[in-house]
mmCIF file of N, CA and C in Angstrom:
data_model
loop_
_atom_site.group_PDB
_atom_site.id
_atom_site.type_symbol
_atom_site.label_atom_id
_atom_site.label_comp_id
_atom_site.label_asym_id
_atom_site.label_seq_id
_atom_site.Cartn_x
_atom_site.Cartn_y
_atom_site.Cartn_z
ATOM 1 N N UNK P 29 87.039 75.685 121.831
ATOM 2 C CA UNK P 29 87.272 75.566 123.293
ATOM 3 C C UNK P 29 86.477 76.803 123.784
ATOM 4 N N UNK P 30 85.977 76.668 125.068
ATOM 5 C CA UNK P 30 85.207 77.457 125.437
ATOM 6 C C UNK P 30 85.902 78.541 126.293
ATOM 7 N N UNK P 31 86.013 79.931 126.106
ATOM 8 C CA UNK P 31 86.717 81.006 126.887
ATOM 9 C C UNK P 31 86.446 80.884 128.502
ATOM 10 N N UNK P 32 87.375 80.950 129.177
ATOM 11 C CA UNK P 32 87.443 81.033 130.518
ATOM 12 C C UNK P 32 87.131 82.095 131.048
ATOM 13 N N UNK P 33 86.100 82.013 132.141
ATOM 14 C CA UNK P 33 85.254 83.054 132.577
ATOM 15 C C UNK P 33 86.321 83.659 133.581
ATOM 16 N N UNK P 34 87.225 83.338 134.197
ATOM 17 C CA UNK P 34 88.187 83.825 134.922
ATOM 18 C C UNK P 34 88.827 85.059 134.772
ATOM 19 N N UNK P 35 89.316 85.289 133.292
ATOM 20 C CA UNK P 35 89.469 86.703 133.129
ATOM 21 C C UNK P 35 88.404 87.819 133.413
ATOM 22 N N UNK P 36 87.257 87.505 133.202
ATOM 23 C CA UNK P 36 86.278 88.184 133.279
ATOM 24 C C UNK P 36 85.915 88.769 135.173
ATOM 25 N N UNK P 37 86.029 87.581 135.836
ATOM 26 C CA UNK P 37 85.990 87.602 137.116
ATOM 27 C C UNK P 37 87.186 88.427 137.840
ATOM 28 N N UNK P 38 88.419 88.293 137.092
ATOM 29 C CA UNK P 38 89.308 89.256 137.197
ATOM 30 C C UNK P 38 89.128 90.873 137.053
ATOM 31 N N UNK P 39 88.512 90.912 135.975
ATOM 32 C CA UNK P 39 88.117 92.242 136.042
ATOM 33 C C UNK P 39 87.146 92.647 136.959
ATOM 34 N N UNK P 40 86.608 92.262 137.491
ATOM 35 C CA UNK P 40 85.249 92.350 138.430
ATOM 36 C C UNK P 40 86.009 92.702 139.762
ATOM 37 N N UNK P 41 87.350 91.960 140.025
ATOM 38 C CA UNK P 41 87.981 91.806 141.076
ATOM 39 C C UNK P 41 88.610 93.411 141.411
ATOM 40 N N UNK P 42 89.355 93.722 140.004
ATOM 41 C CA UNK P 42 89.831 95.056 139.977
ATOM 42 C C UNK P 42 89.232 96.262 139.992
ATOM 43 N N UNK P 43 87.902 95.947 139.721
ATOM 44 C CA UNK P 43 86.873 97.006 140.571
ATOM 45 C C UNK P 43 86.576 96.846 141.620
ATOM 46 N N UNK P 44 87.008 96.435 142.671
ATOM 47 C CA UNK P 44 86.662 96.243 143.907
ATOM 48 C C UNK P 44 87.545 97.196 144.675
ATOM 49 N N UNK P 45 86.920 97.893 145.733
ATOM 50 C CA UNK P 45 87.908 99.082 146.400
ATOM 51 C C UNK P 45 88.888 98.135 147.170
ATOM 52 N N UNK P 46 90.390 98.712 146.914
ATOM 53 C CA UNK P 46 91.259 98.261 147.622
ATOM 54 C C UNK P 46 91.267 98.570 148.899
ATOM 55 N N UNK P 47 91.365 97.903 150.303
ATOM 56 C CA UNK P 47 91.961 98.153 151.548
ATOM 57 C C UNK P 47 92.831 99.177 151.445
ATOM 58 N N UNK P 48 92.851 100.174 152.180
ATOM 59 C CA UNK P 48 94.198 101.103 152.432
ATOM 60 C C UNK P 48 95.195 100.539 153.637
ATOM 61 N N UNK P 49 94.701 99.324 153.951
ATOM 62 C CA UNK P 49 95.589 98.735 154.992
ATOM 63 C C UNK P 49 96.483 97.777 153.869
ATOM 64 N N UNK P 50 97.946 97.583 155.209
ATOM 65 C CA UNK P 50 99.025 97.214 154.243
ATOM 66 C C UNK P 50 98.576 95.586 154.039
ATOM 67 N N UNK P 51 99.784 94.819 153.230
ATOM 68 C CA UNK P 51 99.870 93.597 153.304
ATOM 69 C C UNK P 51 99.935 92.963 154.822
ATOM 70 N N UNK P 52 100.959 93.352 155.365
ATOM 71 C CA UNK P 52 101.361 93.055 156.707
ATOM 72 C C UNK P 52 99.806 93.099 157.559
ATOM 73 N N UNK P 53 99.294 94.214 157.512
ATOM 74 C CA UNK P 53 98.281 94.374 158.454
ATOM 75 C C UNK P 53 97.037 93.292 157.917
ATOM 76 N N UNK P 54 96.825 92.947 156.452
ATOM 77 C CA UNK P 54 95.715 92.138 156.359
ATOM 78 C C UNK P 54 96.066 90.437 156.717
ATOM 79 N N UNK P 55 97.656 90.423 156.397
ATOM 80 C CA UNK P 55 97.894 88.868 156.785
ATOM 81 C C UNK P 55 97.962 88.761 158.166
ATOM 82 N N UNK P 56 98.333 89.777 159.249
ATOM 83 C CA UNK P 56 97.719 89.599 160.675
ATOM 84 C C UNK P 56 96.778 89.324 160.884
ATOM 85 N N UNK P 57 95.740 90.227 160.641
ATOM 86 C CA UNK P 57 94.084 90.085 160.660
ATOM 87 C C UNK P 57 93.674 88.504 160.212
ATOM 88 N N UNK P 58 94.301 88.235 159.277
ATOM 89 C CA UNK P 58 94.041 86.564 158.694
ATOM 90 C C UNK P 58 94.010 85.710 159.416
ATOM 91 N N UNK P 59 95.563 85.981 160.056
ATOM 92 C CA UNK P 59 96.081 84.570 160.588
ATOM 93 C C UNK P 59 95.819 84.718 162.039
ATOM 94 N N UNK P 60 95.356 86.072 162.436
ATOM 95 C CA UNK P 60 94.996 86.143 164.178
ATOM 96 C C UNK P 60 94.020 85.768 164.288
ATOM 97 N N UNK P 61 92.643 86.226 163.380
ATOM 98 C CA UNK P 61 91.482 85.961 163.933
ATOM 99 C C UNK P 61 90.519 85.192 162.654
ATOM 100 N N UNK P 62 91.646 84.929 161.568
ATOM 101 C CA UNK P 62 90.684 84.117 160.612
ATOM 102 C C UNK P 62 89.625 85.334 159.861
ATOM 103 N N UNK P 63 90.181 86.598 159.869
ATOM 104 C CA UNK P 63 89.466 87.722 159.175
ATOM 105 C C UNK P 63 89.164 87.508 157.494
ATOM 106 N N UNK P 64 88.119 86.665 157.053
ATOM 107 C CA UNK P 64 87.973 86.449 155.891
ATOM 108 C C UNK P 64 87.750 87.807 154.883
ATOM 109 N N UNK P 65 87.382 88.876 155.280
ATOM 110 C CA UNK P 65 87.466 90.253 154.500
ATOM 111 C C UNK P 65 89.173 90.573 154.421
ATOM 112 N N UNK P 66 89.914 90.232 155.398
ATOM 113 C CA UNK P 66 91.277 90.788 155.226
ATOM 114 C C UNK P 66 91.983 89.726 153.780
ATOM 115 N N UNK P 67 91.521 88.479 154.134
ATOM 116 C CA UNK P 67 91.694 87.535 152.983
ATOM 117 C C UNK P 67 91.207 87.825 151.603
ATOM 118 N N UNK P 68 89.956 88.419 151.821
ATOM 119 C CA UNK P 68 89.565 88.680 150.071
ATOM 120 C C UNK P 68 90.031 89.937 149.692
ATOM 121 N N UNK P 69 90.537 90.904 150.715
ATOM 122 C CA UNK P 69 91.421 91.884 150.183
ATOM 123 C C UNK P 69 92.617 91.504 149.589
ATOM 124 N N UNK P 70 93.211 90.472 149.983
ATOM 125 C CA UNK P 70 94.559 90.143 149.756
ATOM 126 C C UNK P 70 94.282 89.471 148.249
ATOM 127 N N UNK P 71 93.229 88.627 147.958
ATOM 128 C CA UNK P 71 93.026 88.157 146.969
ATOM 129 C C UNK P 71 92.501 89.332 145.715
ATOM 130 N N UNK P 72 91.906 89.958 146.135
ATOM 131 C CA UNK P 72 91.707 90.985 145.110
ATOM 132 C C UNK P 72 92.719 92.020 144.909
ATOM 133 N N UNK P 73 93.645 92.118 145.446
ATOM 134 C CA UNK P 73 94.854 93.118 145.280
ATOM 135 C C UNK P 73 95.770 91.729 144.450
ATOM 136 N N UNK P 74 95.874 90.654 144.765
ATOM 137 C CA UNK P 74 97.028 90.012 143.885
ATOM 138 C C UNK P 74 96.560 88.905 142.755
ATOM 139 N N UNK P 75 95.040 89.046 142.542
ATOM 140 C CA UNK P 75 94.541 88.373 141.635
ATOM 141 C C UNK P 75 95.066 88.222 140.414
ATOM 142 N N UNK P 76 95.380 89.772 139.794
ATOM 143 C CA UNK P 76 95.666 89.932 138.293
ATOM 144 C C UNK P 76 97.382 89.219 138.375
ATOM 145 N N UNK P 77 98.195 89.500 139.712
ATOM 146 C CA UNK P 77 99.617 88.992 139.337
ATOM 147 C C UNK P 77 99.730 87.369 139.354
ATOM 148 N N UNK P 78 98.894 86.707 140.209
ATOM 149 C CA UNK P 78 98.663 85.522 140.107
ATOM 150 C C UNK P 78 97.981 84.650 138.869
ATOM 151 N N UNK P 79 97.054 85.401 138.039
ATOM 152 C CA UNK P 79 96.672 84.962 137.005
ATOM 153 C C UNK P 79 97.659 84.846 136.021
ATOM 154 N N UNK P 80 98.535 85.903 135.699
ATOM 155 C CA UNK P 80 99.303 86.132 134.923
ATOM 156 C C UNK P 80 100.479 85.151 134.942
ATOM 157 N N UNK P 81 100.963 84.863 136.314
ATOM 158 C CA UNK P 81 102.017 83.537 136.401
ATOM 159 C C UNK P 81 101.167 82.442 135.800
ATOM 160 N N UNK P 82 100.186 82.050 136.256
ATOM 161 C CA UNK P 82 99.411 80.742 136.199
ATOM 162 C C UNK P 82 99.438 80.717 134.840
ATOM 163 N N UNK P 83 98.813 81.983 133.871
ATOM 164 C CA UNK P 83 98.408 81.463 132.529
ATOM 165 C C UNK P 83 99.713 81.404 131.775
ATOM 166 N N UNK P 84 100.955 82.210 132.220
ATOM 167 C CA UNK P 84 101.963 82.055 131.455
ATOM 168 C C UNK P 84 102.351 80.523 131.486
ATOM 169 N N UNK P 85 102.285 79.849 132.578
ATOM 170 C CA UNK P 85 102.761 78.800 132.806
ATOM 171 C C UNK P 85 102.074 77.230 132.293
ATOM 172 N N UNK P 86 100.965 77.737 132.337
ATOM 173 C CA UNK P 86 99.828 76.336 132.202
ATOM 174 C C UNK P 86 99.484 76.391 130.505
ATOM 175 N N UNK P 87 99.213 75.635 130.037
ATOM 176 C CA UNK P 87 98.905 75.737 128.432
ATOM 177 C C UNK P 87 97.203 76.022 128.227
ATOM 178 N N UNK P 88 96.563 75.674 129.159
ATOM 179 C CA UNK P 88 95.135 76.184 129.029
ATOM 180 C C UNK P 88 94.750 76.875 130.271
ATOM 181 N N UNK P 89 93.551 77.614 129.743
ATOM 182 C CA UNK P 89 92.631 78.158 131.156
ATOM 183 C C UNK P 89 92.326 77.409 131.796
ATOM 184 N N UNK P 90 91.635 76.122 131.918
ATOM 185 C CA UNK P 90 91.171 75.316 132.714
ATOM 186 C C UNK P 90 92.456 75.339 133.763
ATOM 187 N N UNK P 91 93.659 74.889 133.378
ATOM 188 C CA UNK P 91 94.651 74.412 134.107
ATOM 189 C C UNK P 91 95.291 75.600 134.982
ATOM 190 N N UNK P 92 95.128 76.773 134.139
ATOM 191 C CA UNK P 92 95.405 78.346 134.738
ATOM 192 C C UNK P 92 94.549 78.634 135.878
ATOM 193 N N UNK P 93 93.408 78.495 135.663
ATOM 194 C CA UNK P 93 92.380 78.432 136.896
ATOM 195 C C UNK P 93 92.597 77.817 137.946
ATOM 196 N N UNK P 94 92.809 76.143 137.849
ATOM 197 C CA UNK P 94 93.249 75.401 139.247
ATOM 198 C C UNK P 94 94.473 75.927 139.674
ATOM 199 N N UNK P 95 95.305 76.239 139.008
ATOM 200 C CA UNK P 95 96.665 76.929 139.410
ATOM 201 C C UNK P 95 96.490 78.221 140.470
ATOM 202 N N UNK P 96 95.535 79.120 139.655
ATOM 203 C CA UNK P 96 95.017 80.469 140.436
ATOM 204 C C UNK P 96 94.570 79.970 141.585
ATOM 205 N N UNK P 97 93.847 78.988 141.630
ATOM 206 C CA UNK P 97 92.817 78.388 143.140
ATOM 207 C C UNK P 97 93.599 77.919 143.826
ATOM 208 N N UNK P 98 94.462 77.377 143.648
ATOM 209 C CA UNK P 98 95.608 76.553 144.497
ATOM 210 C C UNK P 98 96.628 77.318 145.040
ATOM 211 N N UNK P 99 96.600 78.319 144.530
ATOM 212 C CA UNK P 99 97.497 79.313 144.998
ATOM 213 C C UNK P 99 97.499 80.127 146.093
ATOM 214 N N UNK P 100 96.264 80.236 146.345
ATOM 215 C CA UNK P 100 95.226 81.199 146.995
ATOM 216 C C UNK P 100 95.031 79.998 148.431
ATOM 217 N N UNK P 101 94.684 78.882 147.922
ATOM 218 C CA UNK P 101 94.399 77.950 149.187
ATOM 219 C C UNK P 101 95.800 77.704 149.885
ATOM 220 N N UNK P 102 96.698 77.989 149.019
ATOM 221 C CA UNK P 102 98.207 77.576 149.730
ATOM 222 C C UNK P 102 98.219 78.773 150.738
ATOM 223 N N UNK P 103 98.053 80.065 150.392
ATOM 224 C CA UNK P 103 97.944 80.889 150.988
ATOM 225 C C UNK P 103 97.126 81.218 152.187
ATOM 226 N N UNK P 104 96.309 80.696 152.082
ATOM 227 C CA UNK P 104 95.334 80.567 153.377
ATOM 228 C C UNK P 104 95.616 79.458 154.025
ATOM 229 N N UNK P 105 96.320 78.473 153.953
ATOM 230 C CA UNK P 105 97.050 77.242 154.870
ATOM 231 C C UNK P 105 98.210 77.902 155.319
ATOM 232 N N UNK P 106 99.180 78.612 154.482
ATOM 233 C CA UNK P 106 100.379 79.362 155.101
ATOM 234 C C UNK P 106 100.622 80.352 155.468
ATOM 235 N N UNK P 107 99.666 81.561 155.452
ATOM 236 C CA UNK P 107 99.975 82.738 155.634
ATOM 237 C C UNK P 107 100.429 82.964 156.775
ATOM 238 N N UNK P 108 100.500 82.324 157.953
ATOM 239 C CA UNK P 108 101.232 82.364 159.324
ATOM 240 C C UNK P 108 102.603 82.210 158.755
ATOM 241 N N UNK P 109 103.352 81.516 157.882
ATOM 242 C CA UNK P 109 104.717 81.101 157.587
ATOM 243 C C UNK P 109 105.200 82.218 157.081
ATOM 244 N N UNK P 110 104.702 83.075 156.173
ATOM 245 C CA UNK P 110 105.083 84.163 155.367
ATOM 246 C C UNK P 110 105.765 85.380 156.567
ATOM 247 N N UNK P 111 107.454 85.233 156.447
ATOM 248 C CA UNK P 111 107.891 85.954 157.238
ATOM 249 C C UNK P 111 107.942 87.379 157.076
ATOM 250 N N UNK P 112 107.996 87.900 156.010
ATOM 251 C CA UNK P 112 107.892 89.268 155.476
ATOM 252 C C UNK P 112 106.461 89.383 154.762
ATOM 253 N N UNK P 113 105.646 90.341 155.026
ATOM 254 C CA UNK P 113 104.628 90.402 154.462
ATOM 255 C C UNK P 113 104.855 91.478 153.213
ATOM 256 N N UNK P 114 106.084 92.227 153.229
ATOM 257 C CA UNK P 114 106.618 92.888 152.288
ATOM 258 C C UNK P 114 107.066 91.867 150.896
ATOM 259 N N UNK P 115 106.905 90.844 151.270
ATOM 260 C CA UNK P 115 107.728 89.774 150.032
ATOM 261 C C UNK P 115 106.274 88.879 149.670
ATOM 262 N N UNK P 116 105.173 89.502 150.244
ATOM 263 C CA UNK P 116 103.837 88.463 149.630
ATOM 264 C C UNK P 116 103.783 88.521 148.132
ATOM 265 N N UNK P 117 103.920 89.258 147.403
ATOM 266 C CA UNK P 117 103.931 89.592 145.838
ATOM 267 C C UNK P 117 104.866 88.375 145.475
ATOM 268 N N UNK P 118 105.965 88.245 146.115
ATOM 269 C CA UNK P 118 107.203 87.633 145.339
ATOM 270 C C UNK P 118 106.777 86.011 145.904
ATOM 271 N N UNK P 119 106.213 85.745 147.049
ATOM 272 C CA UNK P 119 105.672 84.662 147.825
ATOM 273 C C UNK P 119 104.671 84.216 146.425
ATOM 274 N N UNK P 120 103.641 84.949 146.400
ATOM 275 C CA UNK P 120 102.625 84.547 145.441
ATOM 276 C C UNK P 120 102.996 84.072 144.091
ATOM 277 N N UNK P 121 103.847 84.675 143.506
ATOM 278 C CA UNK P 121 104.616 84.936 142.116
ATOM 279 C C UNK P 121 105.242 83.358 142.212
ATOM 280 N N UNK P 122 106.080 83.168 143.239
ATOM 281 C CA UNK P 122 106.865 81.864 143.238
ATOM 282 C C UNK P 122 105.594 80.532 143.296
ATOM 283 N N UNK P 123 104.794 80.831 144.410
ATOM 284 C CA UNK P 123 103.807 79.593 144.613
ATOM 285 C C UNK P 123 103.233 79.580 143.580
ATOM 286 N N UNK P 124 102.416 80.381 142.803
ATOM 287 C CA UNK P 124 101.812 80.079 141.366
ATOM 288 C C UNK P 124 102.981 79.427 140.369
ATOM 289 N N UNK P 125 104.163 79.790 140.262
ATOM 290 C CA UNK P 125 104.910 79.458 139.388
ATOM 291 C C UNK P 125 105.417 77.879 139.735
ATOM 292 N N UNK P 126 105.551 77.426 140.835
ATOM 293 C CA UNK P 126 106.112 76.340 141.148
ATOM 294 C C UNK P 126 104.852 75.106 141.291
ATOM 295 N N UNK P 127 103.395 75.600 141.269
ATOM 296 C CA UNK P 127 102.008 74.752 141.653
ATOM 297 C C UNK P 127 102.148 74.165 140.428
ATOM 298 N N UNK P 128 101.853 72.920 140.566
ATOM 299 C CA UNK P 128 102.021 71.575 139.036
ATOM 300 C C UNK P 128 100.636 70.980 139.506
ATOM 301 N N UNK P 129 99.380 70.816 138.407
ATOM 302 C CA UNK P 129 98.159 69.957 138.597
ATOM 303 C C UNK P 129 98.247 68.954 138.053
#
């Protein structure tokens, strides 16, 4: 079986400069003005968390990659419904954990 490219991509994401902005600021920028840079910063910030949850719950890297992507698609669609930006890590953890493909 071919090794997944996602862990390599995650290493690159981890080396990206992290924004000094809080999760609340980034979520607000994304929800109010569709700021793609703000969303990108959130993906960079939480990629490892989401990947760990997805990989733990899935039998294959391919399925984990799908769950990883789906989790951030759900975030993009539902960002405005997150009541407390301080709970974003937990929200992403739960979303990745319950996503079934």
